[in-house]
Tab-separated table of C-alpha atoms (C1' of nucleotides) in Angstrom:
chain	number	residue	atom	x	y	z
N	5	MET	CA	-52.380	-152.900	-80.202
N	6	LYS	CA	-52.485	-150.812	-77.196
N	7	ASN	CA	-48.960	-151.186	-75.332
N	8	THR	CA	-46.055	-151.571	-77.417
N	9	SER	CA	-44.077	-149.804	-74.912
N	10	LYS	CA	-41.715	-152.290	-73.874
N	11	HIS	CA	-39.999	-153.210	-76.579
N	12	ASP	CA	-39.753	-150.261	-77.891
N	13	CYS	CA	-38.082	-149.405	-74.867
N	14	LYS	CA	-35.424	-151.943	-75.339
N	15	THR	CA	-35.025	-151.845	-79.138
N	16	GLU	CA	-34.470	-147.853	-77.839
N	17	LEU	CA	-32.396	-148.362	-75.477
N	18	ARG	CA	-29.626	-150.772	-77.794
N	19	ASN	CA	-30.009	-148.482	-80.446
N	20	ALA	CA	-28.298	-145.422	-78.134
N	21	ASP	CA	-25.957	-148.204	-76.630
N	22	LEU	CA	-27.733	-148.515	-73.484
N	23	LYS	CA	-27.517	-152.085	-71.727
N	24	VAL	CA	-31.661	-152.608	-71.536
N	25	THR	CA	-31.892	-152.332	-67.165
N	26	PRO	CA	-35.470	-152.506	-65.008
N	27	ALA	CA	-34.412	-149.273	-64.201
N	28	ARG	CA	-34.193	-148.126	-67.604
N	29	LEU	CA	-37.202	-149.199	-68.844
N	30	GLY	CA	-39.173	-148.280	-66.094
N	31	ILE	CA	-38.086	-144.918	-66.492
N	32	LEU	CA	-38.718	-144.939	-70.778
N	33	GLY	CA	-42.340	-145.940	-69.982
N	34	ALA	CA	-43.345	-143.588	-67.363
N	35	LEU	CA	-42.123	-141.114	-69.531
N	36	GLU	CA	-43.673	-142.592	-72.835
N	37	ASN	CA	-46.838	-143.156	-70.268
N	38	THR	CA	-47.148	-140.074	-68.791
N	39	SER	CA	-48.598	-136.675	-70.733
N	40	LYS	CA	-46.494	-134.272	-68.238
N	41	PRO	CA	-42.864	-133.520	-67.655
N	42	LEU	CA	-41.849	-135.753	-65.104
N	43	ASP	CA	-39.447	-134.062	-62.492
N	44	ILE	CA	-37.112	-137.677	-61.103
N	45	VAL	CA	-39.193	-137.555	-58.033
N	46	SER	CA	-42.401	-138.371	-59.813
N	47	LEU	CA	-39.924	-141.073	-61.838
N	48	ILE	CA	-39.000	-142.677	-59.111
N	49	LYS	CA	-42.512	-142.645	-57.910
N	50	TYR	CA	-43.647	-144.325	-61.321
N	51	LEU	CA	-40.636	-146.604	-61.038
N	52	ASN	CA	-41.903	-147.930	-56.836
N	53	ILE	CA	-45.372	-148.556	-57.991
N	54	SER	CA	-44.835	-150.616	-60.922
N	55	LYS	CA	-42.321	-152.610	-58.471
N	56	ILE	CA	-39.546	-151.575	-59.432
N	57	LYS	CA	-36.820	-150.117	-57.118
N	58	ALA	CA	-34.356	-147.684	-58.246
N	59	ASP	CA	-31.820	-145.336	-55.958
N	60	ARG	CA	-32.710	-141.410	-56.461
N	61	VAL	CA	-29.037	-141.265	-57.714
N	62	THR	CA	-29.635	-143.808	-60.072
N	63	VAL	CA	-32.445	-142.507	-61.996
N	64	PHE	CA	-30.677	-138.620	-61.815
N	65	ARG	CA	-27.652	-141.515	-64.063
N	66	ILE	CA	-30.682	-142.819	-66.499
N	67	ILE	CA	-31.908	-139.571	-67.293
N	68	ASN	CA	-29.061	-137.337	-67.773
N	69	ALA	CA	-27.232	-140.481	-70.447
N	70	LEU	CA	-30.498	-140.600	-72.310
N	71	VAL	CA	-30.554	-136.918	-72.178
N	72	ILE	CA	-26.809	-137.430	-73.927
N	73	LYS	CA	-28.418	-139.799	-76.108
N	74	GLY	CA	-30.530	-137.582	-77.210
N	75	LEU	CA	-34.025	-139.706	-76.499
N	76	VAL	CA	-35.807	-137.714	-73.872
N	77	LYS	CA	-35.546	-133.538	-72.959
N	78	PRO	CA	-34.922	-132.040	-70.040
N	79	ILE	CA	-37.666	-129.017	-69.946
N	80	GLN	CA	-37.535	-126.020	-66.425
N	81	PHE	CA	-40.585	-124.496	-65.324
N	82	ASN	CA	-38.682	-122.035	-63.302
N	83	ASP	CA	-39.306	-123.519	-59.974
N	84	GLY	CA	-35.283	-125.166	-59.137
N	85	LYS	CA	-36.070	-128.567	-60.884
N	86	LEU	CA	-35.828	-130.191	-63.821
N	87	ARG	CA	-38.657	-132.013	-65.579
N	88	TYR	CA	-37.777	-134.391	-68.284
N	89	GLU	CA	-39.640	-135.439	-71.590
N	90	HIS	CA	-39.828	-138.312	-73.869
N	91	MET	CA	-38.487	-136.769	-77.452
N	92	SER	CA	-41.413	-138.259	-78.841
N	93	LYS	CA	-43.862	-136.081	-76.589
N	94	ALA	CA	-41.963	-132.432	-77.542
N	95	ASP	CA	-43.976	-131.511	-80.575
N	96	HIS	CA	-45.784	-129.317	-78.132
N	97	HIS	CA	-45.142	-127.136	-74.893
N	98	HIS	CA	-46.696	-125.462	-71.826
N	99	PHE	CA	-47.983	-122.721	-70.103
N	100	ILE	CA	-47.374	-122.375	-66.015
N	101	CYS	CA	-49.295	-120.810	-64.048
N	102	GLY	CA	-46.825	-118.948	-61.303
N	103	GLU	CA	-48.996	-119.165	-58.779
N	104	CYS	CA	-50.950	-122.495	-58.641
N	105	GLY	CA	-47.928	-124.631	-60.793
N	106	ASP	CA	-50.862	-126.067	-63.047
N	107	ILE	CA	-49.699	-126.857	-66.362
N	108	GLU	CA	-51.321	-126.568	-70.033
N	109	ASP	CA	-50.112	-128.086	-73.055
N	110	ILE	CA	-50.136	-125.392	-75.836
N	111	LEU	CA	-50.023	-127.320	-78.737
N	112	GLU	CA	-50.288	-124.104	-81.914
N	113	CYS	CA	-46.568	-123.496	-81.867
N	114	ASN	CA	-44.554	-123.703	-85.042
N	115	VAL	CA	-40.894	-123.524	-84.036
N	116	GLU	CA	-40.004	-126.465	-86.063
N	117	LYS	CA	-39.288	-123.935	-89.685
N	118	ILE	CA	-37.253	-121.747	-86.815
N	119	GLU	CA	-34.890	-123.945	-85.880
N	120	LYS	CA	-33.852	-124.968	-88.881
N	121	ASN	CA	-33.796	-121.056	-90.250
N	122	ILE	CA	-31.107	-120.673	-86.627
N	123	GLN	CA	-29.297	-124.275	-88.317
N	124	LYS	CA	-29.122	-122.131	-91.755
N	125	LYS	CA	-28.465	-118.519	-90.620
N	126	LYS	CA	-25.854	-119.807	-87.677
N	127	GLY	CA	-24.526	-123.112	-88.764
N	128	VAL	CA	-24.669	-124.809	-85.240
N	129	LEU	CA	-26.928	-127.856	-84.523
N	130	VAL	CA	-30.368	-127.540	-82.853
N	131	LYS	CA	-31.407	-130.788	-80.843
N	132	TYR	CA	-34.165	-129.178	-78.433
N	133	HIS	CA	-35.814	-125.976	-78.214
N	134	SER	CA	-37.469	-125.267	-74.895
N	135	LEU	CA	-40.697	-122.865	-75.607
N	136	GLU	CA	-42.708	-122.681	-72.200
N	137	PHE	CA	-45.545	-119.806	-70.962
N	138	PHE	CA	-45.486	-117.970	-67.537
N	139	GLY	CA	-47.966	-116.335	-66.578
N	140	LEU	CA	-51.358	-116.801	-64.285
N	141	CYS	CA	-54.239	-119.043	-64.990
N	142	SER	CA	-57.567	-118.102	-65.678
N	143	ARG	CA	-58.410	-119.007	-62.336
N	144	CYS	CA	-56.094	-116.823	-60.367
N	145	LYS	CA	-55.826	-114.253	-62.528
N	146	LYS	CA	-58.814	-112.767	-60.528
V	215	MET	CA	-26.864	-89.755	-73.888
V	216	LYS	CA	-24.685	-91.753	-72.168
V	217	ASN	CA	-26.201	-93.345	-69.495
V	218	THR	CA	-29.118	-92.828	-67.836
V	219	SER	CA	-29.863	-95.209	-66.148
V	220	LYS	CA	-29.252	-94.458	-62.828
V	221	HIS	CA	-31.768	-92.409	-62.582
V	222	ASP	CA	-34.053	-93.967	-64.405
V	223	CYS	CA	-33.162	-96.923	-62.097
V	224	LYS	CA	-34.796	-95.507	-59.342
V	225	THR	CA	-38.197	-94.484	-60.476
V	226	GLU	CA	-38.426	-98.156	-61.558
V	227	LEU	CA	-38.065	-99.036	-58.687
V	228	ARG	CA	-40.370	-96.388	-57.259
V	229	ASN	CA	-42.795	-97.367	-58.861
V	230	ALA	CA	-42.674	-100.997	-58.207
V	231	ASP	CA	-43.010	-99.986	-54.631
V	232	LEU	CA	-39.455	-101.133	-53.628
V	233	LYS	CA	-36.995	-98.563	-51.608
V	234	VAL	CA	-34.269	-97.299	-53.603
V	235	THR	CA	-31.019	-98.685	-52.193
V	236	PRO	CA	-27.572	-99.207	-53.159
V	237	ALA	CA	-27.340	-103.108	-53.773
V	238	ARG	CA	-31.105	-102.719	-55.812
V	239	LEU	CA	-29.236	-99.442	-57.524
V	240	GLY	CA	-26.301	-101.641	-58.837
V	241	ILE	CA	-28.404	-104.985	-59.904
V	242	LEU	CA	-30.436	-102.559	-61.823
V	243	GLY	CA	-27.839	-101.107	-63.723
V	244	ALA	CA	-26.260	-104.594	-63.687
V	245	LEU	CA	-29.087	-106.453	-66.177
V	246	GLU	CA	-29.306	-103.414	-67.514
V	247	ASN	CA	-25.604	-102.457	-69.618
V	248	THR	CA	-24.914	-106.106	-69.645
V	249	SER	CA	-26.351	-107.899	-72.843
V	250	LYS	CA	-25.804	-111.892	-71.808
V	251	PRO	CA	-28.223	-112.965	-68.984
V	252	LEU	CA	-26.834	-112.724	-65.958
V	253	ASP	CA	-26.266	-115.679	-63.184
V	254	ILE	CA	-26.166	-114.258	-59.377
V	255	VAL	CA	-22.484	-114.802	-59.253
V	256	SER	CA	-22.001	-112.445	-62.274
V	257	LEU	CA	-24.498	-109.910	-60.571
V	258	ILE	CA	-22.572	-109.852	-57.476
V	259	LYS	CA	-19.809	-109.623	-59.255
V	260	TYR	CA	-20.867	-106.940	-60.330
V	261	LEU	CA	-21.691	-105.847	-57.963
V	262	ASN	CA	-18.042	-105.641	-55.916
V	263	ILE	CA	-16.568	-104.104	-59.490
V	264	SER	CA	-18.817	-101.060	-58.522
V	265	LYS	CA	-17.750	-100.825	-55.159
V	266	ILE	CA	-21.701	-102.106	-53.546
V	267	LYS	CA	-21.540	-104.890	-50.899
V	268	ALA	CA	-24.050	-107.074	-50.836
V	269	ASP	CA	-24.380	-110.338	-49.479
V	270	ARG	CA	-25.341	-113.024	-51.970
V	271	VAL	CA	-28.726	-113.297	-49.623
V	272	THR	CA	-29.073	-110.084	-50.740
V	273	VAL	CA	-29.107	-110.016	-54.006
V	274	PHE	CA	-31.216	-113.248	-54.331
V	275	ARG	CA	-34.006	-111.587	-52.045
V	276	ILE	CA	-33.945	-108.779	-54.423
V	277	ILE	CA	-33.856	-110.980	-58.293
V	278	ASN	CA	-37.378	-112.155	-56.622
V	279	ALA	CA	-38.193	-108.601	-55.728
V	280	LEU	CA	-37.218	-107.705	-59.350
V	281	VAL	CA	-38.502	-110.494	-60.736
V	282	ILE	CA	-42.832	-110.775	-58.740
V	283	LYS	CA	-42.208	-107.036	-59.917
V	284	GLY	CA	-42.182	-107.920	-63.553
V	285	LEU	CA	-38.868	-105.871	-64.268
V	286	VAL	CA	-36.877	-108.603	-64.518
V	287	LYS	CA	-37.663	-112.110	-66.384
V	288	PRO	CA	-35.924	-115.603	-65.502
V	289	ILE	CA	-34.167	-117.346	-68.116
V	290	GLN	CA	-33.389	-121.247	-68.451
V	291	PHE	CA	-30.305	-122.951	-69.769
V	292	ASN	CA	-30.716	-125.554	-68.241
V	293	ASP	CA	-27.276	-126.078	-66.264
V	294	GLY	CA	-29.039	-125.770	-62.594
V	295	LYS	CA	-28.691	-122.857	-62.180
V	296	LEU	CA	-30.904	-118.987	-63.186
V	297	ARG	CA	-30.132	-116.776	-64.704
V	298	TYR	CA	-32.174	-112.942	-65.262
V	299	GLU	CA	-32.915	-110.913	-68.014
V	300	HIS	CA	-34.142	-106.531	-67.475
V	301	MET	CA	-37.202	-107.352	-69.223
V	302	SER	CA	-36.409	-104.256	-71.795
V	303	LYS	CA	-33.680	-106.589	-73.085
V	304	ALA	CA	-36.181	-109.764	-73.757
V	305	ASP	CA	-37.495	-108.906	-76.872
V	306	HIS	CA	-35.168	-111.570	-78.193
V	307	HIS	CA	-33.685	-115.444	-77.719
V	308	HIS	CA	-30.920	-117.480	-77.161
V	309	PHE	CA	-29.165	-120.756	-78.736
V	310	ILE	CA	-27.267	-122.789	-75.720
V	311	CYS	CA	-23.987	-124.852	-77.031
V	312	GLY	CA	-24.305	-128.408	-74.344
V	313	GLU	CA	-20.101	-128.524	-74.846
V	314	CYS	CA	-19.090	-124.979	-74.474
V	315	GLY	CA	-21.688	-123.240	-73.323
V	316	ASP	CA	-21.677	-120.594	-75.259
V	317	ILE	CA	-24.672	-118.524	-76.151
V	318	GLU	CA	-26.159	-115.978	-78.969
V	319	ASP	CA	-28.964	-114.011	-79.553
V	320	ILE	CA	-31.291	-114.840	-81.856
V	321	LEU	CA	-33.786	-112.915	-83.062
V	322	GLU	CA	-36.434	-113.588	-86.100
V	323	CYS	CA	-39.073	-114.941	-83.597
V	324	ASN	CA	-41.795	-113.678	-83.122
V	325	VAL	CA	-43.730	-115.200	-80.036
V	326	GLU	CA	-45.179	-111.404	-78.856
V	327	LYS	CA	-48.021	-113.093	-81.361
V	328	ILE	CA	-48.413	-116.705	-80.261
V	329	GLU	CA	-48.886	-115.335	-76.526
V	330	LYS	CA	-51.750	-113.213	-77.664
V	331	ASN	CA	-53.562	-116.045	-79.000
V	332	ILE	CA	-53.080	-117.997	-76.106
V	333	GLN	CA	-54.220	-115.026	-74.291
V	334	LYS	CA	-57.012	-115.293	-75.933
V	335	LYS	CA	-57.873	-118.749	-76.491
V	336	LYS	CA	-57.878	-119.835	-72.707
V	337	GLY	CA	-57.672	-116.955	-70.341
V	338	VAL	CA	-55.091	-116.717	-68.613
V	339	LEU	CA	-52.661	-113.670	-68.547
V	340	VAL	CA	-49.190	-114.433	-70.104
V	341	LYS	CA	-46.454	-112.340	-68.274
V	342	TYR	CA	-43.404	-113.146	-69.601
V	343	HIS	CA	-41.925	-116.184	-72.198
V	344	SER	CA	-39.024	-119.082	-72.898
V	345	LEU	CA	-37.486	-119.548	-76.220
V	346	GLU	CA	-34.215	-120.860	-76.149
V	347	PHE	CA	-32.613	-123.204	-77.942
V	348	PHE	CA	-29.817	-126.455	-77.246
V	349	GLY	CA	-27.597	-128.153	-79.324
V	350	LEU	CA	-23.684	-127.515	-80.926
V	351	CYS	CA	-22.586	-124.275	-81.968
V	352	SER	CA	-20.779	-124.111	-85.180
V	353	ARG	CA	-17.039	-124.910	-83.129
V	354	CYS	CA	-18.608	-127.638	-81.141
V	355	LYS	CA	-20.243	-129.488	-84.137
V	356	LYS	CA	-17.685	-131.016	-85.827
G	55	DA	C1'	-15.484	-162.162	-68.460
G	56	DT	C1'	-15.840	-157.862	-68.154
G	57	DG	C1'	-17.624	-153.383	-69.121
G	58	DG	C1'	-21.083	-150.840	-68.093
G	59	DT	C1'	-24.775	-150.923	-64.091
G	60	DT	C1'	-26.161	-149.727	-59.553
G	61	DG	C1'	-26.058	-149.034	-54.494
G	62	DC	C1'	-24.993	-145.993	-50.755
G	63	DA	C1'	-22.479	-142.270	-48.621
G	64	DA	C1'	-20.530	-138.311	-48.669
G	65	DA	C1'	-20.278	-133.516	-51.128
G	66	DC	C1'	-21.656	-129.854	-54.275
G	67	DA	C1'	-23.581	-126.521	-55.833
G	68	DC	C1'	-27.918	-122.969	-55.581
G	69	DT	C1'	-31.551	-121.180	-53.342
G	70	DT	C1'	-34.391	-119.533	-49.075
G	71	DT	C1'	-35.500	-119.108	-44.087
G	72	DG	C1'	-35.142	-116.473	-39.780
G	73	DC	C1'	-33.575	-113.244	-36.540
G	74	DA	C1'	-31.372	-109.403	-35.473
G	75	DC	C1'	-30.029	-105.164	-36.688
G	76	DA	C1'	-29.303	-101.490	-40.412
G	77	DT	C1'	-31.926	-98.383	-42.799
G	78	DG	C1'	-34.466	-95.389	-46.709
G	79	DA	C1'	-38.801	-92.414	-46.822
U	62	DT	C1'	-40.367	-93.332	-36.436
U	63	DC	C1'	-41.232	-97.971	-38.291
U	64	DA	C1'	-42.065	-100.009	-42.020
U	65	DT	C1'	-39.109	-102.275	-45.012
U	66	DG	C1'	-33.776	-104.346	-46.579
U	67	DT	C1'	-29.314	-106.097	-44.759
U	68	DG	C1'	-26.293	-109.374	-43.357
U	69	DC	C1'	-25.200	-113.653	-41.438
U	70	DA	C1'	-25.567	-118.720	-39.694
U	71	DA	C1'	-28.232	-122.064	-40.802
U	72	DA	C1'	-31.304	-125.112	-43.636
U	73	DG	C1'	-33.526	-126.726	-47.456
U	74	DT	C1'	-33.503	-128.915	-51.907
U	75	DG	C1'	-30.952	-130.674	-56.113
U	76	DT	C1'	-27.683	-132.809	-58.670
U	77	DT	C1'	-23.049	-134.753	-59.164
U	78	DT	C1'	-19.378	-138.122	-57.876
U	79	DG	C1'	-16.264	-141.749	-55.608
U	80	DC	C1'	-16.030	-145.826	-54.825
U	81	DA	C1'	-17.410	-151.238	-54.049
U	82	DA	C1'	-20.308	-154.422	-55.608
U	83	DC	C1'	-23.282	-156.195	-59.049
U	84	DC	C1'	-25.464	-157.556	-63.764
U	85	DA	C1'	-26.413	-157.562	-68.455
U	86	DT	C1'	-23.854	-158.962	-73.017
DNA sequence: ATGGTTGCAAACACTTTGCACATGA
DNA sequence: TCATGTGCAAAGTGTTTGCAACCAT
């Protein structure tokens, strides 16, 4: 019961028409086992720890493929780089402190309702949304 | 009645402890006269049309100052570059088509309530938030 | 076998920094 | 006058592209 992610990742990849490779398994695993959104550097570190070696470029390519396939969503904290989150964990949002970079989870937002509303009204397809709050955390505020 | 933004921009700058310069007036004016968020290149184009010459670097510096002073907020459409919006126009959100890049305004979201809630619960200071929807527009959907 | 995947080098795009000169208050 | 703002050159960071070698199916 503890961790079936390895198997899940394989089927996830197959369902997305992506071949199963160590780097892809590692990246999906990283995103499933981590609570905070990960940037490319963090993903590479995770892979290194897991004894999986993968070039920076490969990580970018894998992440982009996962985003296109809808398995992963990109998040921007306005610091110039993208972070990524597994779709299954994308049901919450974030508060980002502009001073210390601290990230806190924000749970109590129901954007799905708005999302459906937009789809109906505008005739568009919403794949994902981003809702992030920027400011100063309780410590930096003072 | 038509356009008092020039005067407003001056006082806006003074209130923010920023000296009044042509480039700064031009950038503030651009952001107040345009409905869609502008990236750096668009701002430079706008300045050129207004016969104001300013180096790319200067535009970055001015924008950063305006963001820090809270006059302008940055927006990310996940395409690798920041766009900027005047705070007085930041009361709506966006839908971005991942295929053609089309941007549509989304009006019907009341995030301010959530924002206040977060400030109270977490003891943080929320300066601004981002809420953007990503997907396919009605044309690209087909 | 073969088409998708990877590594490496290089290019690209966006943004920041350092420093001398110019300018607004 | 003098702190602040600007231009230019250069560097920094994040990301993409081209191509040959490699590997999963």
